[in-house]
Coordinates of C-alpha atoms and ligand atoms in Angstrom, one line a residue:
X1 CA 111.1 75.2 97.5
X2 CA 113.9 77.1 99.2
X3 CA 113.5 80.7 97.9
X4 CA 116.0 83.5 98.5
X5 CA 114.1 86.8 98.5
X6 CA 116.3 89.8 98.0
X7 CA 114.7 93.1 99.1
X8 CA 112.2 91.0 101.0
X9 CA 111.7 93.6 103.7
X10 CA 110.2 96.1 101.2
X11 CA 106.7 96.8 100.0
X12 CA 106.3 94.1 97.4
X13 CA 108.8 91.7 99.0
X14 CA 106.9 91.5 102.4
X15 CA 103.6 90.8 100.7
X16 CA 105.2 88.1 98.5
X17 CA 107.0 86.5 101.5
X18 CA 103.5 86.1 103.1
X19 CA 102.2 84.3 100.1
X20 CA 105.3 82.1 99.8
X21 CA 105.1 81.1 103.4
X22 CA 101.4 80.4 103.1
X23 CA 102.2 78.0 100.3
X24 CA 104.8 76.3 102.5
X25 CA 107.9 77.5 100.6
X26 CA 110.9 78.1 102.8
X27 CA 112.3 81.6 102.5
X28 CA 115.5 83.5 103.3
X29 CA 115.2 87.3 103.1
X30 CA 118.2 89.4 102.3
X31 CA 117.9 93.1 102.7
X32 CA 120.2 96.1 103.6
X33 CA 117.3 98.2 104.9
X34 CA 118.1 101.0 102.5
X35 CA 114.4 101.6 102.1
X36 CA 112.8 99.4 104.7
X37 CA 112.6 98.5 108.3
X38 CA 113.5 95.4 110.3
X39 CA 110.0 95.6 111.9
X40 CA 108.5 94.6 108.5
X41 CA 110.1 91.2 108.8
X42 CA 108.6 90.7 112.2
X43 CA 105.2 91.6 110.8
X44 CA 105.6 88.9 108.1
X45 CA 106.2 86.5 111.0
X46 CA 103.1 87.8 112.9
X47 CA 100.9 87.4 109.9
X48 CA 102.0 83.9 109.0
X49 CA 102.9 82.6 112.4
X50 CA 106.2 81.3 110.9
X51 CA 109.8 82.1 111.7
X52 CA 111.4 84.0 108.9
X53 CA 115.1 83.4 108.0
X54 CA 116.8 86.8 107.5
X55 CA 120.3 88.1 106.8
X56 CA 121.1 91.8 106.6
X57 CA 123.4 92.4 103.6
X58 CA 123.8 93.8 100.2
X59 CA 123.1 92.1 96.8
X60 CA 126.2 93.8 95.4
X61 CA 128.3 91.7 97.8
X62 CA 129.0 88.5 95.7
X63 CA 130.8 86.6 98.5
X64 CA 127.9 87.3 100.9
X65 CA 125.3 86.2 98.4
X66 CA 127.2 83.0 97.5
X67 CA 127.4 82.1 101.1
X68 CA 123.7 82.6 101.7
X69 CA 122.8 80.6 98.6
X70 CA 125.0 77.8 99.7
X71 CA 124.1 77.7 103.4
X72 CA 120.4 78.0 102.7
X73 CA 120.5 75.3 99.9
X74 CA 118.7 77.9 97.8
X75 CA 116.7 76.6 94.8
X76 CA 115.2 79.8 93.4
X77 CA 115.6 83.5 93.8
X78 CA 113.1 86.3 93.8
X79 CA 114.9 89.6 93.2
X80 CA 113.2 92.7 94.6
X81 CA 116.3 94.5 95.9
X82 CA 116.6 97.8 94.0
X83 CA 115.7 101.4 93.9
X84 CA 112.5 102.8 92.3
X85 CA 112.2 106.6 92.4
X86 CA 112.2 108.0 88.9
X87 CA 113.1 111.6 90.0
X88 CA 116.0 110.4 92.2
X89 CA 117.3 108.3 89.3
X90 CA 117.6 111.4 87.1
X91 CA 119.6 113.2 89.8
X92 CA 121.8 110.3 90.7
X93 CA 121.9 107.9 87.8
X94 CA 125.2 106.2 88.9
X95 CA 123.5 105.1 92.1
X96 CA 120.6 103.6 90.2
X97 CA 122.9 101.7 87.7
X98 CA 125.0 100.5 90.7
X99 CA 122.0 99.2 92.7
X100 CA 119.8 98.0 89.9
X101 CA 122.2 96.9 87.3
X102 CA 125.5 96.1 89.1
X103 CA 123.4 94.6 92.0
X104 CA 121.6 92.2 89.7
X105 CA 124.9 91.3 87.9
X106 CA 126.5 90.3 91.2
X107 CA 123.4 88.3 92.1
X108 CA 123.4 86.5 88.7
X109 CA 127.1 85.7 89.0
X110 CA 126.6 84.3 92.5
X111 CA 123.7 82.2 91.3
X112 CA 125.6 80.9 88.3
X113 CA 128.6 79.9 90.3
X114 CA 126.3 78.0 92.7
X115 CA 124.3 76.5 89.8
X116 CA 121.0 78.1 90.9
X117 CA 119.2 79.0 87.7
X118 CA 115.6 79.9 88.7
X119 CA 114.8 83.6 89.0
X120 CA 111.8 85.9 89.3
X121 CA 112.8 89.4 88.5
X122 CA 111.0 92.7 89.4
X123 CA 110.7 94.7 86.2
X124 CA 108.3 97.5 85.5
X125 CA 105.7 98.8 83.0
X126 CA 108.2 101.7 82.8
X127 CA 110.0 99.7 80.1
X128 CA 107.1 100.4 77.7
X129 CA 107.8 104.2 77.9
X130 CA 104.9 106.1 76.2
X131 CA 102.9 103.2 74.8
X132 CA 101.8 103.6 71.2
X133 CA 98.9 101.2 71.6
X134 CA 96.6 100.3 74.6
X135 CA 96.2 97.9 76.3
X136 CA 99.9 97.1 76.4
X137 CA 101.0 93.7 75.3
X138 CA 104.3 92.2 76.2
X139 CA 105.9 92.2 72.7
X140 CA 105.4 96.0 72.4
X141 CA 108.6 97.8 71.5
X142 CA 110.5 98.7 74.6
X143 CA 112.0 102.1 75.3
X144 CA 112.4 104.2 78.4
X145 CA 112.8 107.8 79.3
X146 CA 114.8 107.9 82.5
X147 CA 117.7 106.2 84.2
X148 CA 115.4 104.1 86.5
X149 CA 113.6 102.7 83.5
X150 CA 116.8 102.1 81.6
X151 CA 118.2 100.2 84.6
X152 CA 115.2 97.8 84.4
X153 CA 115.5 97.5 80.6
X154 CA 119.3 96.8 80.8
X155 CA 118.6 94.0 83.3
X156 CA 115.9 92.6 81.1
X157 CA 118.4 92.5 78.2
X158 CA 121.1 90.9 80.4
X159 CA 118.6 88.2 81.4
X160 CA 117.6 87.5 77.7
X161 CA 121.3 87.4 76.8
X162 CA 122.0 85.0 79.7
X163 CA 119.2 82.7 78.6
X164 CA 120.3 82.7 75.0
X165 CA 123.8 81.7 76.1
X166 CA 122.5 79.1 78.5
X167 CA 118.9 77.9 77.9
X168 CA 118.9 75.9 81.2
X169 CA 118.0 79.1 83.1
X170 CA 114.4 79.5 84.3
X171 CA 113.6 83.2 84.3
X172 CA 110.3 85.1 84.8
X173 CA 110.5 88.8 84.2
X174 CA 107.4 90.5 85.8
X175 CA 106.5 93.9 84.6
X176 CA 104.4 95.5 87.3
X177 CA 101.9 98.2 86.6
X178 CA 101.0 100.4 89.6
X179 CA 101.1 98.3 92.9
X180 CA 98.9 99.8 95.7
X181 CA 97.0 98.8 98.8
X182 CA 98.2 96.7 101.7
X183 CA 97.7 93.3 103.4
X184 CA 94.2 92.9 104.9
X185 CA 95.7 92.7 108.4
X186 CA 97.0 96.3 108.2
X187 CA 100.3 94.9 109.5
X188 CA 102.3 95.4 106.3
X189 CA 102.1 98.1 103.7
X190 CA 104.0 100.7 101.8
X191 CA 106.1 102.9 104.0
X192 CA 107.7 105.6 101.8
X193 CA 110.6 107.5 103.3
X194 CA 110.0 111.3 103.1
X195 CA 107.5 112.8 100.6
X196 CA 106.0 109.9 98.6
X197 CA 106.4 110.0 94.8
X198 CA 103.4 107.9 94.0
X199 CA 99.7 108.9 94.0
X200 CA 98.1 106.4 96.4
X201 CA 100.5 107.0 99.4
X202 CA 100.1 110.7 99.0
X203 CA 96.3 110.4 98.8
X204 CA 96.3 108.3 102.0
X205 CA 98.5 110.8 103.8
X206 CA 96.2 113.7 102.8
X207 CA 93.2 111.7 104.0
X208 CA 94.8 111.2 107.4
X209 CA 95.8 114.8 107.7
X210 CA 99.5 114.0 107.5
X211 CA 99.7 116.2 104.5
X212 CA 97.5 119.3 103.7
X213 CA 96.7 118.6 100.0
X214 CA 98.0 116.9 96.9
X215 CA 98.8 118.3 93.5
X216 CA 97.2 116.7 90.5
X217 CA 99.9 116.7 87.8
X218 CA 97.8 117.9 84.9
X219 CA 94.1 117.8 84.0
X220 CA 94.6 118.5 80.3
X221 CA 95.5 115.0 79.1
X222 CA 93.3 113.4 76.4
X223 CA 91.6 111.2 78.9
X224 CA 88.0 110.9 80.1
X225 CA 88.4 113.7 82.8
X226 CA 91.8 115.1 81.7
X227 CA 93.9 113.4 84.5
X228 CA 96.3 110.6 84.0
X229 CA 95.1 107.0 83.8
X230 CA 96.9 104.0 85.3
X231 CA 96.4 100.3 85.9
X232 CA 96.4 100.1 89.7
X233 CA 96.9 96.6 91.0
X234 CA 96.3 95.3 94.6
X235 CA 99.6 94.3 96.2
X236 CA 98.2 91.0 97.3
X237 CA 97.2 90.2 93.7
X238 CA 100.7 91.2 92.7
X239 CA 102.2 88.9 95.4
X240 CA 100.1 86.0 94.2
X241 CA 101.4 86.6 90.7
X242 CA 104.9 86.1 91.9
X243 CA 103.9 82.7 93.4
X244 CA 102.4 81.7 90.1
X245 CA 105.4 82.8 88.2
X246 CA 107.7 80.8 90.6
X247 CA 105.5 77.7 90.0
X248 CA 105.7 78.2 86.2
X249 CA 109.5 77.9 86.4
X250 CA 109.4 74.1 86.2
X251 CA 110.3 74.5 82.6
X252 CA 113.4 76.5 81.2
X253 CA 112.3 79.8 79.8
X254 CA 113.0 83.6 79.8
X255 CA 109.5 85.1 79.6
X256 CA 108.2 88.6 80.4
X257 CA 104.7 89.0 81.9
X258 CA 102.5 92.0 82.5
X259 CA 101.1 92.0 86.1
X260 CA 98.2 94.4 85.8
X261 CA 94.4 94.3 85.9
X262 CA 93.7 95.6 82.5
X263 CA 91.6 98.4 83.9
X264 CA 92.6 102.0 83.9
X265 CA 91.5 104.6 86.5
X266 CA 92.1 108.3 86.4
X267 CA 93.6 110.3 89.3
X268 CA 90.2 111.9 90.0
X269 CA 88.6 108.5 90.1
X270 CA 91.2 107.3 92.6
X271 CA 90.6 110.3 94.8
X272 CA 86.8 109.9 94.7
X273 CA 87.0 106.3 95.7
X274 CA 89.5 107.0 98.5
X275 CA 87.2 109.8 99.8
X276 CA 84.3 107.3 99.7
X277 CA 86.1 104.5 101.7
X278 CA 87.8 106.8 104.2
X279 CA 84.9 109.2 104.6
X280 CA 87.4 112.0 104.5
X281 CA 87.6 115.0 102.1
X282 CA 90.8 114.9 100.1
X283 CA 92.1 118.4 99.3
X284 CA 93.8 118.9 95.9
X285 CA 95.0 121.5 93.5
X286 CA 95.6 121.2 89.8
X287 CA 99.2 121.7 88.9
X288 CA 101.1 121.5 85.6
X289 CA 102.1 118.1 84.1
X290 CA 105.0 116.2 85.7
X291 CA 107.9 115.6 83.3
X292 CA 107.9 112.1 81.9
X293 CA 104.3 111.2 82.7
X294 CA 102.2 109.6 80.0
X295 CA 98.4 110.1 79.6
X296 CA 97.4 106.5 79.8
X297 CA 99.0 103.2 80.7
X298 CA 97.2 99.9 81.3
X299 CA 98.1 96.3 80.7
X300 CA 96.8 93.6 78.6
X301 CA 97.0 90.8 81.3
X302 CA 96.0 87.9 78.9
X303 CA 99.5 86.4 78.6
X304 CA 99.9 86.1 82.4
X305 CA 96.4 84.6 82.6
X306 CA 97.2 82.0 80.0
X307 CA 100.7 81.1 81.0
X308 CA 100.6 81.6 84.8
X309 CA 97.0 80.8 85.4
X310 CA 96.8 84.1 87.3
X311 CA 94.3 87.0 87.3
X312 CA 94.0 90.1 89.5
X313 CA 90.9 89.6 91.6
X314 CA 90.8 92.8 93.7
X315 CA 89.2 96.1 92.5
X316 CA 89.9 99.7 93.2
X317 CA 87.5 99.8 96.2
X318 CA 89.4 97.1 98.0
X319 CA 92.8 98.7 97.1
X320 CA 91.7 101.9 98.7
X321 CA 90.1 100.2 101.7
X322 CA 93.2 98.2 102.5
X323 CA 95.5 101.2 101.9
X324 CA 93.3 103.2 104.3
X325 CA 93.3 100.4 106.9
X326 CA 97.1 100.3 106.8
X327 CA 97.4 104.1 107.0
X328 CA 95.2 104.5 110.0
X329 CA 96.8 101.6 111.9
X330 CA 100.3 102.9 111.0
X331 CA 100.0 106.6 110.7
X332 CA 103.8 107.2 110.6
X333 CA 104.7 103.9 109.0
X334 CA 106.5 101.0 110.8
Ligands
LIG1 P1 111.0 98.8 98.3 O1 111.9 100.0 98.3 O2 109.8 98.9 99.3 O3 111.7 97.4 98.4 C1 113.0 97.2 97.9 C2 113.8 96.6 99.1 O4 115.2 96.3 98.6 C3 114.0 97.5 100.3 O5 113.6 96.7 101.4 C4 115.4 97.9 100.3 O6 115.9 98.1 101.6 C5 116.1 96.7 99.6 N1 117.3 97.0 98.9 C6 117.6 98.0 98.0 N2 118.8 97.9 97.6 C7 119.4 96.8 98.2 C8 120.7 96.2 98.1 N3 121.6 96.7 97.3 N4 120.9 95.1 98.8 C9 119.9 94.6 99.6 N5 118.7 95.1 99.7 C10 118.4 96.2 99.0 O7 110.4 98.7 96.8 P2 109.2 97.8 96.2 O8 108.1 98.7 95.8 O9 109.0 96.7 97.1 O10 109.9 97.3 94.9 C11 110.5 96.1 94.8 C12 111.1 96.0 93.4 O11 110.1 96.2 92.4 C13 112.2 97.0 93.0 O12 113.2 96.4 92.3 C14 111.4 98.1 92.2 O13 112.3 98.7 91.3 C15 110.4 97.2 91.5 N6 109.2 97.9 91.0 C16 108.4 98.6 92.0 C17 107.3 99.3 91.6 C18 106.4 100.0 92.5 O14 105.6 100.9 92.1 N7 106.5 99.7 93.8 C19 106.9 99.3 90.2 C20 107.7 98.5 89.3 C21 108.9 97.9 89.7
LIG2 N1 100.0 111.9 90.3 C1 99.5 113.1 90.7 N2 100.0 113.7 91.8 C2 100.9 113.1 92.6 C3 101.4 111.8 92.2 C4 100.9 111.2 91.1 O1 98.7 113.7 90.0 O2 101.3 113.7 93.6 C5 99.5 111.2 89.1 C6 100.5 111.0 88.0 O3 100.7 112.2 87.2 C7 100.0 109.8 87.3 C8 99.3 109.0 88.4 O4 99.0 109.9 89.4 O5 99.0 110.2 86.3 C9 100.1 107.8 88.9 O6 101.4 108.3 89.3 P1 102.4 107.5 90.2 O7 103.6 108.3 90.5 O8 101.6 106.9 91.3 O9 102.8 106.3 89.2 P2 103.5 106.2 87.8 O10 102.5 105.6 86.9 O11 104.0 107.6 87.4 O12 104.8 105.3 88.1 C10 104.7 104.1 88.8 C11 106.0 103.8 89.5 C12 107.1 103.6 88.5 C13 106.7 102.5 87.6 C14 105.4 102.8 86.9 C15 105.0 101.6 86.2 O13 106.3 105.0 90.3 O14 108.3 103.2 89.3 O15 104.4 103.0 87.9 O16 103.9 101.8 85.4 F1 107.7 102.4 86.7

């Protein structure tokens, strides 16, 4: 299939492009490099041995997107382009609604006018807010606590409205849990700009002495060791989930799927495993809770298993090993 990949130079996009190329799909990456680097595209080529079609541009530019869809004879779109930092979204909500909501609207309008109706959309477990019941199933009530989360939920609602109005759309909404790790080659991985927000990149930077220590945001949660529990998922498993979702779009639908492992690990368990695989001591301090954090969040992945024939295969050890391999091969990123 000819697949247009918006945000394809980013963390999840690059890994998904590798899987798409491995499965002989043809891809066109569109990215404005707001949070990524052109080198990432070259690394995808190095891993796959295939030339990658690429255009620098913005998803909010309808005319540009329409031209790319038409010229490339695009059959389906994977939409990763967007912003993802919860804290920044609270400081600058208009930017988040512009990129994440207006950006997706422009893309959908361009797709509609070109009669391309297959879409895989990057949503997030953040749409579940503080879950009332664990593990989280897809039909749990949705509510969010910050502008980033709301931008994802608004887009989900737009997609459901679009499908209701025109049931010939084929839409898969993927709710990611906590993507971590890197490709085995160590050529592509997460390259956060500035101080990372997420646990695993900070742990990797402390292990490699790029940072002195990390703060654990609270050890007084009602969990096994008092620290927050999350469903970490290996980025390659997540990327394969996208491939399976794309393949499921041979029938019209608008379905949401959890992409998680179903296993929860605490912050202390992640640190311990990372110390083990890197053979480095990871210094930390206990700090107060971070606003908006929940004690525990992990997926029920059954629906994705049944509908997409997909299951995460890689465990916490492999996530940490691959993250460490990427970190030592690329100590300052791309
Ligand atoms: P990323 O920042 O690494 O990748 C996003 C890419 O989109 C970047 O290459 C960026 O330059 C590009 N981009 C941003 N705005 C653009 C625009 N207007 N036009 C063109 N390109 C644009 O992030 P990621 O981790 O790969 O996330 C991909 C998607 O998944 C995002 O929509 C994000 O919100 C969502 N998501 C990520 C996580 C996570 O923890 N990584 C969790 C849930 C959902
Ligand atoms: N944590 C620390 N110290 C840090 C960073 C994180 O103790 O320096 C803890 C958090 O308190 C939490 C756990 O590590 O308990 C994981 O935190 P992350 O920031 O890595 O991930 P979150 O679960 O908070 O959020 C991530 C993405 C969101 C996405 C969500 C989906 O950042 O965009 O997963 O579940 F919405």
